[in-house]
mmCIF file of C-alpha atoms in Angstrom:
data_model
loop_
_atom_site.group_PDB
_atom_site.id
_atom_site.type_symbol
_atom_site.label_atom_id
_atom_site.label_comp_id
_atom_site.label_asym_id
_atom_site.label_seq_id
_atom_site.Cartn_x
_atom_site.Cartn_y
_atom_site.Cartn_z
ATOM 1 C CA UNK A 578 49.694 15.409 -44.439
ATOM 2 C CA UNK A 579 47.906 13.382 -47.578
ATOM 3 C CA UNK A 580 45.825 11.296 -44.777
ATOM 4 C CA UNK A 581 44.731 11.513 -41.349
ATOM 5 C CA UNK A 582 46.670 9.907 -38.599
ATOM 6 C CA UNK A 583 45.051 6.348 -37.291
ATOM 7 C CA UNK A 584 43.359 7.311 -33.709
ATOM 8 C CA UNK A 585 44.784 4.383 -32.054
ATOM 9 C CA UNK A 586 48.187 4.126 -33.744
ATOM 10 C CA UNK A 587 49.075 8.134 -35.019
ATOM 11 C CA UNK A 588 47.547 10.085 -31.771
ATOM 12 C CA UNK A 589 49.822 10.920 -28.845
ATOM 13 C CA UNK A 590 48.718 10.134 -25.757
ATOM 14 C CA UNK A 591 50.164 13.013 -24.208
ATOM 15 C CA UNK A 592 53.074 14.848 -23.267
ATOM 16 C CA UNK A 593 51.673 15.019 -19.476
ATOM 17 C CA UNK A 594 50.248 10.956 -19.786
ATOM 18 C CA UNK A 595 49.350 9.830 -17.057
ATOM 19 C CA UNK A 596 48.517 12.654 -15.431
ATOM 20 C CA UNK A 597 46.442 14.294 -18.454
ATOM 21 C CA UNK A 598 45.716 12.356 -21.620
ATOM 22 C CA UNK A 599 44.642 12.558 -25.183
ATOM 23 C CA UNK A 600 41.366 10.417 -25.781
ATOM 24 C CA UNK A 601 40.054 9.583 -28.948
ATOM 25 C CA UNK A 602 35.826 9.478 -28.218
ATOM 26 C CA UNK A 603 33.490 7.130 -29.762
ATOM 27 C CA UNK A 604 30.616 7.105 -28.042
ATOM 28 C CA UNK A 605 28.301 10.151 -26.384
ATOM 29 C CA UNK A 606 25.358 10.334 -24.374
ATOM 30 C CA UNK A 607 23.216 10.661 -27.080
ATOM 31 C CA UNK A 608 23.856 7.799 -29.698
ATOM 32 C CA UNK A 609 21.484 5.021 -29.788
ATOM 33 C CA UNK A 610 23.903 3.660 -31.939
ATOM 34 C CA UNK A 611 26.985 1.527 -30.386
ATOM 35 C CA UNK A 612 30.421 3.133 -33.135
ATOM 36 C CA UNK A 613 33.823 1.496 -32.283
ATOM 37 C CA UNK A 614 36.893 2.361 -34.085
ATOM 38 C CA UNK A 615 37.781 -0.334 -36.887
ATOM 39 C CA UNK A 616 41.339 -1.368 -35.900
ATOM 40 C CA UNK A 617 42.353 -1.605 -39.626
ATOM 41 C CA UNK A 618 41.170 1.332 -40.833
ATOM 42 C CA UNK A 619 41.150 4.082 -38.223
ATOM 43 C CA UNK A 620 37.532 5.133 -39.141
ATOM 44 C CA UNK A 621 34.496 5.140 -36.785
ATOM 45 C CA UNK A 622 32.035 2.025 -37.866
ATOM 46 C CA UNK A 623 28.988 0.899 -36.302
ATOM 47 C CA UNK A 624 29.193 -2.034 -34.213
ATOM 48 C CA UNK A 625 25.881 -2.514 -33.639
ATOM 49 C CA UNK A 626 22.362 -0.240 -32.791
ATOM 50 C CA UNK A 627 21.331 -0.451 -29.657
ATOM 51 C CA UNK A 628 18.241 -2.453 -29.579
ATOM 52 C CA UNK A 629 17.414 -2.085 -25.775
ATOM 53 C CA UNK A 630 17.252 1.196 -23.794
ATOM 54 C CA UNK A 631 21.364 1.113 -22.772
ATOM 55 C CA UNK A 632 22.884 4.943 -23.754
ATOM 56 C CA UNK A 633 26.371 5.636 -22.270
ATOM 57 C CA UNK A 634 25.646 8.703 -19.388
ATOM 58 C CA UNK A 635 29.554 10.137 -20.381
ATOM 59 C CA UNK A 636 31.793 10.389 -23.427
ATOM 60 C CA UNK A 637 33.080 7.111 -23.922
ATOM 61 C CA UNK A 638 36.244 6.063 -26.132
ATOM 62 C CA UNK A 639 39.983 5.316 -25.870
ATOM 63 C CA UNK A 640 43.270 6.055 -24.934
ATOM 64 C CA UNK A 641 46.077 6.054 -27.561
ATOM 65 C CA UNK A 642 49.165 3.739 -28.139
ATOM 66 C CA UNK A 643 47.558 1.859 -24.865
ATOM 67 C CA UNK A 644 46.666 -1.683 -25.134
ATOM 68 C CA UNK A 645 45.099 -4.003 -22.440
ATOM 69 C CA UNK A 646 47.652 -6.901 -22.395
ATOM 70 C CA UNK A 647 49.941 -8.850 -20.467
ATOM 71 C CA UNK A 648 50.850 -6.757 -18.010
ATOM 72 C CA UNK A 649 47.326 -4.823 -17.596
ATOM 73 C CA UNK A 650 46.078 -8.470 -16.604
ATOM 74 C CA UNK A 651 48.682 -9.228 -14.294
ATOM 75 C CA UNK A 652 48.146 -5.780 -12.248
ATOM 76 C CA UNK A 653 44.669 -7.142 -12.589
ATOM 77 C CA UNK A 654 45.510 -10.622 -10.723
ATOM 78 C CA UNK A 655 47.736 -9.061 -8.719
ATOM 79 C CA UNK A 656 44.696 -6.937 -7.105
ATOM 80 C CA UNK A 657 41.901 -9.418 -6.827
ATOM 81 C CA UNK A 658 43.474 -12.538 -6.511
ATOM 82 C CA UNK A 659 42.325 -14.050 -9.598
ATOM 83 C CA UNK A 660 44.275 -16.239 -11.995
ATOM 84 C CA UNK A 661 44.496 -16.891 -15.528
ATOM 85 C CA UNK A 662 42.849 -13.442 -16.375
ATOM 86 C CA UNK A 663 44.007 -11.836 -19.696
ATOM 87 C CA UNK A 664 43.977 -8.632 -21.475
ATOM 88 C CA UNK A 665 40.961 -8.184 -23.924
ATOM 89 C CA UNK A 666 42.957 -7.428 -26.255
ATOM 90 C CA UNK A 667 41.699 -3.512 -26.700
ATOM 91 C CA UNK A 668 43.334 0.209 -26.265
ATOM 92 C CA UNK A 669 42.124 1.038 -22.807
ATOM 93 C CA UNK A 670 38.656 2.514 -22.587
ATOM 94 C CA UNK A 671 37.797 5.958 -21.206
ATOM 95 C CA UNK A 672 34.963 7.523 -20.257
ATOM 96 C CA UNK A 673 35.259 11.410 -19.977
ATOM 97 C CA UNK A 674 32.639 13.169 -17.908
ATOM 98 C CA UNK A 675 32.069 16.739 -18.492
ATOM 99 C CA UNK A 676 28.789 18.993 -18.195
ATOM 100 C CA UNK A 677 28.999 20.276 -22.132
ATOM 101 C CA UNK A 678 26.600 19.007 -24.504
ATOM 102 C CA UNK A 679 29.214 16.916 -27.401
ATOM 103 C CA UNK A 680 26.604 15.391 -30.187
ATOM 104 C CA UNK A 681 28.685 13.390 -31.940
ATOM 105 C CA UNK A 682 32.047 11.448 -31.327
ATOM 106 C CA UNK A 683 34.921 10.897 -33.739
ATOM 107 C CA UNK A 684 36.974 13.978 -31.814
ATOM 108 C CA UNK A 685 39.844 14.294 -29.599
ATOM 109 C CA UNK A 686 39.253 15.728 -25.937
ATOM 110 C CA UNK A 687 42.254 15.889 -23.196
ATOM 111 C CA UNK A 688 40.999 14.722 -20.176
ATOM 112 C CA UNK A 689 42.626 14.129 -16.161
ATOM 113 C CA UNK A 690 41.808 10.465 -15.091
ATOM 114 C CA UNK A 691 40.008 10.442 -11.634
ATOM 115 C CA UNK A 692 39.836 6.749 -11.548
ATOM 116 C CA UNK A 693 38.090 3.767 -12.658
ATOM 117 C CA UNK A 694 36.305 0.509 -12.805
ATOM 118 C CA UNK A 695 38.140 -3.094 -12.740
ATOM 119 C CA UNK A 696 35.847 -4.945 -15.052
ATOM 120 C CA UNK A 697 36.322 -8.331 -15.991
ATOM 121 C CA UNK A 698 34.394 -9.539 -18.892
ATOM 122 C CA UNK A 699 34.805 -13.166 -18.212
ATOM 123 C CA UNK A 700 38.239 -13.789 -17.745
ATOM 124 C CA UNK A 701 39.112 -10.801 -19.817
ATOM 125 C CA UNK A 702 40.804 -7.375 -18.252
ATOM 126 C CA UNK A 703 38.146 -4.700 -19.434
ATOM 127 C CA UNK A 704 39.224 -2.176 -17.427
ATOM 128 C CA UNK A 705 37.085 1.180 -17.831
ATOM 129 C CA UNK A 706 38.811 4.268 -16.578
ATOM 130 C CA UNK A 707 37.231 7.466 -15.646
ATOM 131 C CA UNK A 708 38.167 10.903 -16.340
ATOM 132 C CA UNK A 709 37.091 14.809 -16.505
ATOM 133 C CA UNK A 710 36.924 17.129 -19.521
ATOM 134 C CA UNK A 711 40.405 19.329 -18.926
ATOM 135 C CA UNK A 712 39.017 22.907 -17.358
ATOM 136 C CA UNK A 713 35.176 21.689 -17.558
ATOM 137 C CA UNK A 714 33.199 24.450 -15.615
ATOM 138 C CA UNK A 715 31.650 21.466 -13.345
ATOM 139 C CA UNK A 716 33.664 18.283 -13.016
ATOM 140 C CA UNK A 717 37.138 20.067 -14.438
ATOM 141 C CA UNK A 718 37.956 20.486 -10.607
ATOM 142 C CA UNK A 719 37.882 17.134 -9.206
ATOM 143 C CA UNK A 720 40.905 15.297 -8.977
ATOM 144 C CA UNK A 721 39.877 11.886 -7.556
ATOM 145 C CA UNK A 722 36.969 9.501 -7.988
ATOM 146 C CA UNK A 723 36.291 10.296 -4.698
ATOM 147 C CA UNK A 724 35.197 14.077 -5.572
ATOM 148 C CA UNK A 725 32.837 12.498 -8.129
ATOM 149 C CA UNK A 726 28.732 12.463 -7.045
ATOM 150 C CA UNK A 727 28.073 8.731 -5.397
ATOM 151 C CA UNK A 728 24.515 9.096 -7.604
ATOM 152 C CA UNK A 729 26.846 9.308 -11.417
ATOM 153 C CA UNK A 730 29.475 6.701 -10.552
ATOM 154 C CA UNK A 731 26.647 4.184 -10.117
ATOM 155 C CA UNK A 732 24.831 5.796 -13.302
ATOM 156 C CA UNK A 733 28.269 4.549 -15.068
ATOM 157 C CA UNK A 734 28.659 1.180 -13.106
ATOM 158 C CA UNK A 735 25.305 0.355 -13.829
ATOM 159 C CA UNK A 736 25.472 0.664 -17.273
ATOM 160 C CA UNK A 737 28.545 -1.219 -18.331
ATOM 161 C CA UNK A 738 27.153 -4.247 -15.720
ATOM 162 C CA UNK A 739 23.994 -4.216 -18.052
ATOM 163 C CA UNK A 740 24.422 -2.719 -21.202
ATOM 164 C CA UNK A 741 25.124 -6.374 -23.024
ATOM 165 C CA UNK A 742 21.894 -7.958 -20.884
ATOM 166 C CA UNK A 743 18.891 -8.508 -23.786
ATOM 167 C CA UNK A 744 15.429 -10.402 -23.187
ATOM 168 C CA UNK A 745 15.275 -13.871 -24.103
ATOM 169 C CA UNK A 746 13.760 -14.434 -27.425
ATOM 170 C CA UNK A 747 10.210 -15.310 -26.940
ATOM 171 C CA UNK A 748 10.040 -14.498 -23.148
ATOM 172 C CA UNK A 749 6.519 -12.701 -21.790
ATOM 173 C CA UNK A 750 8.929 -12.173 -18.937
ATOM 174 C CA UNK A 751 10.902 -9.225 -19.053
ATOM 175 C CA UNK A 752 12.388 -9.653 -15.881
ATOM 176 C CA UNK A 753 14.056 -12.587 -17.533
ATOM 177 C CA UNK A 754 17.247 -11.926 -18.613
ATOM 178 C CA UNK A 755 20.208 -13.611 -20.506
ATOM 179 C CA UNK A 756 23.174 -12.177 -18.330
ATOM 180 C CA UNK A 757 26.484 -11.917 -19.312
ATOM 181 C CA UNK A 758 29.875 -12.479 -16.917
ATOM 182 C CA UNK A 759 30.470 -9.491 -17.061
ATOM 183 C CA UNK A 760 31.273 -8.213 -13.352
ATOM 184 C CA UNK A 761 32.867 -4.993 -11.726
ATOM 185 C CA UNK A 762 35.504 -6.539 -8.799
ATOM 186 C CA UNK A 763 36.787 -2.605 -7.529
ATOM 187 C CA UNK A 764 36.417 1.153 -8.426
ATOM 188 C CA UNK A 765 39.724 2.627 -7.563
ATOM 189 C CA UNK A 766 40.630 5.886 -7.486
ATOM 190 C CA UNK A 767 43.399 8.390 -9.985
ATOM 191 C CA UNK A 768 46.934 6.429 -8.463
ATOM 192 C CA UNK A 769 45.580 3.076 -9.862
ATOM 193 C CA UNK A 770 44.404 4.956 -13.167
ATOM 194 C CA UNK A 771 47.062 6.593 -13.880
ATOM 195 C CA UNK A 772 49.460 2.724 -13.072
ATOM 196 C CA UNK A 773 47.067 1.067 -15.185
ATOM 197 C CA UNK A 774 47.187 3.783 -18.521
ATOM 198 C CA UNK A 775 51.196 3.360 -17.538
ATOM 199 C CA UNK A 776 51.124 -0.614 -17.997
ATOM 200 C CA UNK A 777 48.897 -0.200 -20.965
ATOM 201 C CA UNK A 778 51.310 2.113 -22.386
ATOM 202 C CA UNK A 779 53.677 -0.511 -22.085
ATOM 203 C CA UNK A 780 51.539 -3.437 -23.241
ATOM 204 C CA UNK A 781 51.162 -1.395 -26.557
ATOM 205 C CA UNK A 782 55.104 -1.138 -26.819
ATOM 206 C CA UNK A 783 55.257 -4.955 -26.257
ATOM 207 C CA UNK A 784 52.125 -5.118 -29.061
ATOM 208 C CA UNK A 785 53.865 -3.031 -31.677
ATOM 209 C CA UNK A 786 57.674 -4.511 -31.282
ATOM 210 C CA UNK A 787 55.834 -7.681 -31.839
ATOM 211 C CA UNK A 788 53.544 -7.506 -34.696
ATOM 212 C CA UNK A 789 54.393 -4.148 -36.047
ATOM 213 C CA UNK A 790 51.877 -1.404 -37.192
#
């Protein structure tokens, strides 16, 4: 091949999706800096550094050929009664836990999905699903968000409720805070995952036959 494949686009998901899945990773534990794939492009930019103490406690990226769109929203809806919520518009975030030190991102991992968080971002699907490291030595044998430590989901929940928050300009008040709507409704467990990387799967099939890549 005279270039690499687009990480969004030219990656499989998987030949055992949903069950096990490919995920491109952006983010680990470690960066102070917040990298996002460039849809365009395929290659790993910087979004933005992070300014306030906020560092992702897991791998973080995204599933392949998934998109959160119509029908990712409507599963949404359907669960917490809301209306007029819609896809943001993203391939489905992932974070991967795993006990092995990874220092940078821009790598593929295959991963099980456990479960995950149903984040709205306004009115905006953001769902962020949670999976292990395939044959990890610590979390490699749980199978359900269930099995996961109460102490590291709430690490992870924690983070994505905060992790846009900054002071206000000029404040002597730290405690005061511009917050975002950014708000966690349910975490659910692997059946829901693995429905919602289905519908996303879908969602990109509707995305493509559209608009074309």
């Amino acid at each position: 091949m005279l270039y690499r494949s687009h990480p969004w686009h030219g990656l499989s998901l998987g030949s055992g999706a949903p069950q096990s899945v490919n995920c491109y990773i952006e983010i680990v534990p470690t960066d102070t800096v917040k990298y996002e794939l460039d849809k365009e492009t395929g290659i790993l930019k910087v979004d933005r550094p992070q300014k306030y103490s906020s560092l992702c406690p897991s791998l973080y990226g995204l599933l392949p050929k998934t998109y959160a769109g119509d029908e990712v929203a409507k599963y949404c809806m359907q669960k917490t009664g809301r209306k007029g919520l819609v896809g943001d518009g993203d391939p489905l975030d992932i974070c991967v836990l795993t006990e092995k030190v990874i220092v940078h991102g821009d790598i593929i991992v295959k991963a099980i999905p456990i479960g995950g968080f149903r984040l709205l971002d306004g009115n905006e699907v953001d769902d962020k699903l949670i999976a292990v490291l395939e044959d990890d030595l610590v979390y490699g044998e749980m199978s359900d968000i269930k099995d996961c430590p109460h102490g590291f989901i709430e690490r992870l929940r924690h983070y994505f409720l905060t992790y846009k928050d900054v002071p206000k300009d000029g404040s002597k008040d730290a405690s005061e805070r511009h917050s975002s709507q950014v708000e966690i409704t349910h975490i659910y467990g692997r059946d829901e995952a693995r429905e919602i990387i289905t519908l996303g799967g879908l969602d990109y099939q509707k995305l493509i036959s559209e608009q074309g890549f």
